[in-house]
């Protein structure tokens, strides 16, 4: 019995134009402590799968089972990092994390909640910025707040919905390291599911990569296993044969045209 | 020595001292821009006064000119708080009794408008059932409510407060419900994902997001209330700035009427400024 299991899931929405099937026939089993990426083109229902695990949308067929019980709604056992940071603009960095911790961990005392907030603020190197408001910090810092907020409630599963999509390549790289750092600090016990567009990011972070077919009514096309040893090194990993194999496989699955057709040039020249 | 310099530097930064070495130029520019703004206003007033004076000459002083009016105005504001019985009170006392009515009506109205607005914004069912009523009652002239107020309260003074309540609550109500209804899904999802309690959602998401909208509504409402009071007091009589206008007209003193208009306008402006200041205070920036 695997830890997180998605069984024959179909998610459909009723709209004015009729029934719209976002994803169907989704079967996925994830072990505890794994990092799994879901990759695919825009509109392939990646975020929908994520929302189903989060408990924000419900399957029209099939079910999502976490640790033996079916998911019936959002809960503190799952932490979410949203696509666009989703920090509350009127709260400081500290308060953004604290209020989430305060709401999610009902059993803990105020002192414990404060300690947790402070611990995670320091872990993502935002201690000096704790009194700032979201508009005063950069995109990368905002995403670090969002990650700290999700980890601080000590969830079993972390759901990252295109967490680094809006960031530049350099910030992205440092946040990858930061994410793995927190994952290590928590003894690699957290299961992480991440939606992404970025092939390199998926390979660097994941144990498995789920490739989706195109929507609508998308399903799983293929699942790639990544056996690259951890800890991984950004610079060295690209030279490993397995990395190249997986990268090529993903490219051919996701991109149908990987080079500029020379005929196109000739046409242009003739036209000119 | 170095330490002292560092300390001064932080002190300047923290207190935002306007005339610090680096801040001197901006401060000067600010004063200049205020002065230019002021001179434009003065120019506008001058044009207005000249125009008024010409009209007064054309009408053979049927409409009192600026000079005659300013003399009466000065008489009025020189001793604003005298009280020679119910029919002869200073302009200050009249103003205060009007302001008292405006604020009690406005506060009562807001106490109805904000909760109902929150409810309408948060709940689509409430919005659907109340919105048609709001649309029908909103455009009704305040004076049309007066007879109903008289019947209900048997007192002209209370009826005046009633018409302020009923006409000033709409802008707050509509703005509040709009503010609450436009909370982005992102914010709602955060509350959902982290299991915010109803109370936490109210105090950490709903109110902070809609507060700027609510204050804007209140600002519009106090404007309406101030607009309504003059008409209301003309009908109800007794005291107040509206009664003063009507009484001055009966005494055929247009100078007093014009002075009252200027005072009403200035007080309205002050009320608006006050709320606009509040508005800026509560608006968070994204």
XYZ file of C-alpha atoms in Angstrom:
558
model
C 0.000 0.000 0.000
C 1.651 3.141 -1.117
C 1.587 6.369 0.824
C -0.276 8.575 -1.607
C -2.454 6.915 -4.160
C -4.503 8.404 -6.959
C -6.913 5.832 -8.338
C -8.677 6.094 -11.686
C -9.214 9.752 -11.106
C -11.250 11.900 -13.467
C -11.954 15.559 -12.808
C -14.651 17.322 -14.764
C -16.140 20.777 -14.467
C -19.629 21.759 -15.484
C -19.682 24.975 -17.439
C -22.296 26.730 -19.542
C -20.886 25.093 -22.645
C -21.297 21.663 -21.105
C -19.101 19.220 -19.280
C -15.391 19.860 -19.480
C -13.114 16.969 -18.578
C -9.785 18.318 -17.331
C -8.017 15.046 -16.541
C -9.006 11.385 -16.727
C -7.634 7.923 -15.986
C -5.046 9.212 -13.581
C -3.320 6.428 -11.668
C -0.350 7.388 -9.573
C 1.318 5.954 -6.513
C 3.834 7.947 -4.546
C 6.048 6.690 -1.720
C 6.696 8.681 1.437
C 9.629 11.058 1.126
C 9.658 11.096 -2.666
C 9.910 14.206 -4.783
C 7.654 13.895 -7.800
C 7.317 16.413 -10.607
C 4.332 16.717 -12.875
C 5.327 18.201 -16.219
C 3.354 19.022 -19.336
C 2.089 21.762 -21.589
C -0.159 24.575 -20.388
C -3.742 23.481 -19.892
C -2.912 19.808 -19.399
C -4.486 19.668 -15.978
C -1.278 19.629 -13.935
C -2.638 22.122 -11.449
C -5.957 20.271 -11.355
C -4.240 17.098 -10.130
C -2.453 19.212 -7.554
C -5.686 20.806 -6.396
C -7.268 17.379 -6.027
C -4.463 16.287 -3.695
C -4.813 19.602 -1.872
C -8.510 18.976 -1.415
C -9.536 22.142 -3.250
C -11.337 20.260 -6.046
C -12.961 16.859 -5.934
C -12.666 14.010 -8.441
C -15.781 13.216 -10.420
C -14.561 9.619 -10.628
C -11.978 7.715 -8.628
C -10.301 8.976 -5.485
C -7.176 10.283 -3.841
C -6.004 8.322 -0.812
C -3.397 9.746 1.537
C -1.966 7.500 4.237
C -4.938 5.163 4.080
C -7.739 7.715 4.153
C -9.525 9.416 1.296
C -8.987 13.163 0.894
C -12.149 15.088 1.698
C -10.857 18.660 1.816
C -7.861 20.830 2.647
C -5.959 19.907 5.768
C -2.808 20.776 7.702
C -1.202 17.494 6.612
C -0.678 19.114 3.200
C 1.195 22.380 2.720
C 0.727 24.359 -0.467
C 2.990 26.779 -2.284
C 0.825 28.628 -4.759
C 1.747 29.691 -8.270
C 1.784 33.423 -7.518
C 3.167 33.403 -3.948
C -0.251 34.290 -2.524
C 1.062 36.212 0.437
C -1.370 38.501 2.217
C -0.135 42.008 1.297
C -1.263 43.665 4.547
C 0.712 41.269 6.742
C 4.459 41.362 7.352
C 6.669 38.469 6.278
C 6.642 37.231 9.876
C 2.875 37.522 10.193
C 2.282 35.777 6.885
C 4.025 32.698 8.235
C 2.792 33.017 11.800
C -0.892 33.343 10.902
C -0.710 30.205 8.752
C 1.094 28.299 11.531
C -1.390 29.622 14.068
C -4.346 28.479 11.991
C -2.977 25.104 10.948
C -1.409 23.837 14.170
C -4.276 24.087 16.612
C -2.707 21.856 19.267
C 0.430 23.924 19.795
C 0.908 26.800 22.238
C 1.552 30.404 21.123
C 5.194 30.135 22.207
C 5.748 26.979 20.165
C 4.102 28.601 17.133
C 6.338 31.649 17.452
C 9.424 29.451 17.730
C 8.400 27.523 14.621
C 7.840 30.727 12.671
C 11.226 32.068 13.716
C 12.956 28.784 12.934
C 11.650 28.696 9.368
C 12.262 32.401 8.802
C 15.911 31.758 9.645
C 16.011 28.623 7.525
C 15.087 30.558 4.385
C 17.388 33.468 5.350
C 14.612 35.999 5.791
C 15.164 36.801 9.451
C 16.359 40.349 8.729
C 13.339 40.944 6.483
C 10.704 39.667 8.894
C 9.112 43.061 9.495
C 8.793 43.951 5.803
C 5.647 43.713 3.793
C 5.444 41.567 0.650
C 5.639 44.581 -1.685
C 8.996 45.543 -0.176
C 10.737 42.279 -1.074
C 11.723 40.647 -4.366
C 9.921 37.819 -6.138
C 12.498 35.277 -4.999
C 12.103 36.389 -1.394
C 8.329 36.199 -1.671
C 8.578 32.636 -2.875
C 10.905 31.823 0.020
C 8.264 33.165 2.395
C 5.672 30.977 0.689
C 7.938 27.927 0.958
C 8.721 28.658 4.601
C 5.002 29.080 5.274
C 4.198 25.712 3.690
C 6.995 23.873 5.524
C 6.395 25.576 8.870
C 3.037 23.888 9.397
C 5.027 20.637 9.278
C 2.896 18.905 6.639
C 3.391 15.340 5.467
C 2.968 16.334 1.840
C 4.103 19.513 0.108
C 2.355 20.682 -3.000
C 4.250 23.169 -5.133
C 2.297 24.638 -8.033
C 4.811 26.026 -10.532
C 6.684 27.519 -7.611
C 9.611 28.953 -9.524
C 7.872 29.794 -12.787
C 7.998 33.557 -12.371
C 11.621 33.749 -11.283
C 14.795 34.388 -13.237
C 17.219 31.527 -13.803
C 19.713 32.536 -11.105
C 17.114 33.012 -8.374
C 15.522 29.761 -9.454
C 18.771 27.859 -8.982
C 19.329 29.187 -5.503
C 15.759 28.377 -4.538
C 16.157 24.787 -5.785
C 19.066 24.409 -3.382
C 17.049 26.070 -0.648
C 14.127 23.703 -1.192
C 16.370 20.635 -1.015
C 17.996 22.078 2.092
C 14.685 22.253 3.930
C 13.797 18.817 2.629
C 17.084 17.501 4.087
C 16.583 19.313 7.389
C 13.286 17.466 7.742
C 15.131 14.151 7.170
C 13.796 13.712 3.669
C 10.549 12.524 5.194
C 8.317 15.038 3.406
C 6.690 13.952 0.219
C 6.873 16.720 -2.367
C 4.720 16.997 -5.469
C 5.669 19.792 -7.813
C 4.064 21.074 -10.976
C 6.535 22.564 -13.417
C 7.244 23.569 -17.010
C 10.964 23.274 -16.604
C 12.684 20.056 -17.660
C 16.045 20.782 -15.976
C 14.322 21.753 -12.768
C 12.282 18.547 -12.788
C 15.334 16.330 -13.289
C 17.449 18.115 -10.701
C 14.837 17.909 -7.960
C 12.776 14.789 -8.597
C 12.828 11.084 -7.966
C 10.095 10.608 -10.532
C 8.752 12.779 -13.309
C 5.161 12.404 -14.458
C 4.712 13.527 -18.068
C 1.161 14.495 -19.021
C -0.522 14.276 -22.405
C -2.042 17.437 -23.818
C -5.420 18.615 -22.557
C -8.364 18.598 -22.497
C -9.070 15.230 -20.875
C -5.363 14.823 -20.259
C -3.905 11.730 -18.733
C -0.477 10.438 -17.754
C 1.694 9.754 -20.766
C 4.769 8.346 -19.132
C 6.535 8.285 -15.805
C 10.314 8.727 -15.783
C 12.321 7.398 -12.870
C 15.329 9.524 -11.923
C 17.997 7.473 -10.169
C 20.643 10.170 -9.950
C 22.308 9.911 -6.532
C 21.667 12.547 -3.865
C 22.939 15.008 -2.810
C 22.927 16.300 -6.364
C 25.215 18.987 -7.638
C 23.896 21.489 -10.154
C 27.182 21.664 -12.054
C 28.099 17.988 -12.079
C 24.688 16.521 -12.680
C 24.521 17.780 -16.253
C 27.526 15.670 -17.228
C 26.098 12.395 -16.009
C 24.934 10.036 -18.749
C 21.607 9.329 -17.016
C 20.809 13.039 -16.862
C 21.352 13.337 -20.593
C 19.203 10.315 -21.345
C 16.300 11.579 -19.246
C 16.601 15.078 -20.608
C 16.498 13.848 -24.175
C 13.551 11.591 -23.449
C 11.602 14.440 -21.858
C 12.460 16.807 -24.668
C 11.222 14.382 -27.284
C 8.028 13.783 -25.297
C 7.255 17.428 -24.743
C 8.707 19.262 -27.719
C 7.896 18.054 -31.232
C 10.260 20.424 -32.959
C 13.665 20.811 -31.380
C 15.499 22.639 -34.120
C 14.792 25.344 -36.618
C 13.925 23.843 -39.965
C 16.380 25.066 -42.576
C 13.668 25.060 -45.217
C 12.036 27.950 -43.346
C 15.126 30.063 -43.978
C 15.129 29.341 -47.663
C 11.480 30.276 -47.968
C 12.156 33.590 -46.286
C 15.041 34.305 -48.633
C 12.968 33.502 -51.691
C 10.188 35.717 -50.491
C 12.665 38.533 -49.963
C 33.599 59.853 15.941
C 32.665 57.361 13.293
C 30.080 55.902 15.605
C 28.527 59.296 16.164
C 28.254 59.875 12.429
C 26.633 56.512 11.949
C 24.133 57.274 14.689
C 23.202 60.621 13.192
C 22.786 58.981 9.834
C 20.326 56.425 11.176
C 18.505 59.084 13.132
C 17.997 61.128 10.002
C 16.816 58.118 8.084
C 14.422 57.003 10.785
C 12.816 60.327 11.468
C 12.607 61.239 7.795
C 13.924 64.665 8.660
C 12.914 66.784 5.676
C 15.879 69.158 5.699
C 18.700 66.617 5.947
C 21.571 67.200 3.535
C 20.149 64.823 0.936
C 16.530 65.736 1.638
C 16.933 69.487 1.281
C 16.249 69.695 -2.442
C 13.056 67.570 -2.322
C 11.789 69.604 0.664
C 12.307 72.845 -1.224
C 10.581 71.398 -4.259
C 7.675 70.315 -2.100
C 7.238 73.796 -0.635
C 7.407 75.243 -4.134
C 4.766 72.874 -5.490
C 2.475 73.659 -2.533
C 2.945 77.383 -3.207
C 2.118 77.014 -6.893
C -0.958 74.973 -6.005
C -2.022 77.639 -3.555
C -1.555 80.450 -6.045
C -3.729 78.612 -8.566
C -6.477 78.292 -5.946
C -6.166 81.977 -5.093
C -6.385 82.896 -8.763
C -9.557 80.793 -9.052
C -11.110 82.525 -6.053
C -10.184 85.939 -7.451
C -11.890 85.163 -10.774
C -14.932 83.932 -8.871
C -15.095 87.081 -6.700
C -14.845 89.390 -9.708
C -17.583 87.451 -11.506
C -19.778 87.569 -8.370
C -19.192 91.307 -8.019
C -20.178 91.929 -11.665
C -23.370 89.867 -11.288
C -24.181 91.830 -8.155
C -23.773 95.137 -10.048
C -25.887 93.906 -12.972
C -28.711 92.864 -10.622
C -28.609 96.248 -8.820
C -27.376 94.578 -5.626
C -30.465 92.348 -5.632
C -27.834 89.657 -5.201
C -25.518 91.006 -2.498
C -21.917 91.395 -3.647
C -18.775 90.045 -2.015
C -18.163 93.150 0.062
C -21.646 93.379 1.576
C -21.591 89.642 2.205
C -18.193 89.697 3.846
C -19.393 92.293 6.344
C -22.373 90.116 7.323
C -20.121 87.068 7.330
C -17.804 88.746 9.771
C -20.764 89.680 12.020
C -21.800 86.020 12.004
C -18.425 84.462 12.797
C -17.356 87.187 15.234
C -19.605 85.794 17.945
C -20.663 82.335 16.808
C -21.863 80.946 20.141
C -24.396 83.466 21.449
C -27.786 82.139 22.475
C -30.721 84.559 22.726
C -33.497 82.006 22.929
C -34.766 79.371 20.484
C -35.048 81.666 17.455
C -31.791 83.544 17.772
C -28.660 81.474 18.095
C -25.082 82.021 16.867
C -23.947 80.341 13.640
C -21.522 78.133 15.595
C -24.327 76.680 17.698
C -26.426 76.082 14.585
C -23.482 74.364 12.942
C -22.874 72.137 15.954
C -26.476 71.027 16.209
C -26.386 70.163 12.489
C -23.095 68.291 12.860
C -24.557 66.413 15.834
C -27.477 65.245 13.711
C -25.265 64.413 10.748
C -22.932 62.290 12.851
C -25.672 60.464 14.720
C -27.462 59.730 11.457
C -24.233 58.780 9.753
C -23.116 56.504 12.610
C -26.481 54.755 12.778
C -26.498 54.390 9.003
C -22.970 52.943 9.002
C -23.877 50.529 11.779
C -26.547 49.150 9.484
C -24.649 49.518 6.206
C -21.346 47.841 7.140
C -22.723 44.560 8.534
C -25.330 44.269 5.780
C -22.668 45.124 3.190
C -20.310 42.476 4.603
C -23.108 39.934 4.481
C -24.089 40.850 0.924
C -20.495 40.735 -0.232
C -19.652 37.432 1.411
C -22.829 35.579 0.576
C -24.229 35.351 -2.960
C -27.664 34.409 -1.638
C -27.924 37.559 0.495
C -26.624 39.614 -2.403
C -29.295 38.292 -4.728
C -32.182 38.907 -2.342
C -31.106 42.339 -1.070
C -29.652 43.910 -4.195
C -32.990 44.704 -5.926
C -34.206 46.446 -2.758
C -30.997 48.482 -2.583
C -31.367 49.516 -6.208
C -34.925 50.726 -5.691
C -34.349 52.596 -2.417
C -30.984 54.159 -3.309
C -32.208 56.826 -5.783
C -35.074 58.032 -3.564
C -34.764 61.688 -2.584
C -34.224 62.246 1.152
C -37.246 64.551 1.373
C -39.554 61.770 0.261
C -38.645 59.872 3.424
C -39.509 62.773 5.694
C -43.259 62.064 6.148
C -42.478 58.431 6.973
C -39.959 59.604 9.565
C -42.531 61.975 11.058
C -45.112 59.217 11.367
C -42.641 56.755 12.762
C -40.969 59.022 15.322
C -43.533 61.779 15.977
C -40.694 64.302 16.128
C -39.290 66.522 13.402
C -35.795 66.399 14.864
C -35.706 62.586 14.984
C -37.239 62.444 11.519
C -34.295 64.518 10.246
C -31.860 61.997 11.703
C -33.957 59.239 10.148
C -33.681 60.677 6.635
C -29.919 61.009 7.083
C -29.687 57.375 8.153
C -31.732 56.133 5.239
C -29.992 58.181 2.553
C -26.411 57.996 3.779
C -26.227 54.249 4.235
C -26.275 53.298 0.536
C -22.757 54.313 -0.546
C -21.222 52.503 2.445
C -23.393 49.468 1.896
C -22.608 49.186 -1.798
C -18.891 49.842 -1.390
C -18.589 47.374 1.474
C -20.338 44.610 -0.403
C -18.279 45.337 -3.501
C -15.061 45.232 -1.469
C -15.898 41.922 0.133
C -17.135 40.386 -3.110
C -13.894 41.264 -4.882
C -11.532 39.442 -2.516
C -9.203 37.562 -4.895
C -9.364 33.764 -4.983
C -5.669 33.686 -4.110
C -6.369 35.140 -0.685
C -9.329 32.846 -0.152
C -7.258 29.826 -1.149
C -4.576 30.694 1.386
C -7.237 30.789 4.091
C -8.671 27.488 2.879
C -5.339 25.702 2.522
C -4.091 26.642 5.973
C -7.439 26.101 7.662
C -8.114 29.663 8.834
C -10.974 29.840 11.335
C -13.972 32.040 10.526
C -12.637 34.675 12.917
C -9.129 34.605 11.457
C -10.560 34.851 7.951
C -12.627 37.859 8.996
C -9.794 39.705 10.759
C -6.816 38.710 8.604
C -8.302 38.485 5.111
C -11.785 39.899 4.705
C -11.530 43.113 6.742
C -7.982 44.141 5.745
C -8.885 43.669 2.091
C -12.205 45.494 2.222
C -11.306 48.245 4.699
C -10.166 50.704 1.992
C -13.449 50.108 0.147
C -15.440 50.583 3.350
C -13.693 53.864 4.161
C -14.332 55.123 0.626
C -17.993 54.256 1.154
C -18.021 56.121 4.467
C -16.456 59.128 2.784
C -19.216 59.201 0.174
C -21.830 58.629 2.880
C -20.732 61.533 5.059
C -20.894 63.716 1.938
C -24.468 62.620 1.313
C -25.386 63.122 4.973
C -24.031 66.678 4.884
C -25.947 67.304 1.665
C -29.185 66.023 3.187
C -28.992 67.906 6.492
C -29.675 71.326 4.971
C -32.807 70.145 3.189
C -33.918 68.172 6.228
C -33.563 71.080 8.613
C -35.367 73.413 6.233
C -38.355 71.095 6.595
C -38.030 70.307 10.266
C -37.152 73.800 11.517
C -36.059 74.439 15.092
C -32.318 74.817 14.783
C -29.372 73.831 12.649
C -27.626 75.288 9.630
C -30.488 74.329 7.268
C -32.972 76.105 9.517
C -30.611 79.086 9.602
C -30.639 79.295 5.791
C -34.432 79.149 5.692
C -34.777 81.631 8.560
C -32.373 84.065 6.861
C -34.364 83.804 3.639
C -37.559 84.621 5.536
C -35.763 87.599 7.072
C -34.782 88.559 3.507
C -31.091 88.482 4.283
C -29.407 86.975 1.234
C -26.054 87.975 2.724
C -26.667 85.524 5.542
C -27.780 82.848 3.090
C -24.611 83.238 1.033
C -22.463 83.242 4.172
C -24.183 80.026 5.260
C -23.505 78.486 1.838
C -19.811 79.297 2.182
C -19.730 77.778 5.669
C -21.620 74.661 4.555
C -19.201 74.220 1.672
C -16.123 74.609 3.866
C -17.383 72.171 6.491
C -18.234 69.667 3.750
C -14.723 70.022 2.394
C -13.227 69.441 5.849
C -15.327 66.306 6.386
C -14.237 64.964 3.011
C -10.570 65.718 3.727
C -10.814 63.931 7.062
C -12.092 60.745 5.480
C -9.710 60.964 2.584
C -6.886 61.120 5.148
C -8.300 57.998 6.824
C -8.570 56.341 3.431
C -4.867 56.845 2.792
C -4.052 55.491 6.259
C -5.788 52.168 5.745
C -4.867 51.568 2.117
C -2.134 48.959 1.898
C -0.073 48.925 -1.248
C 0.530 45.814 -3.269
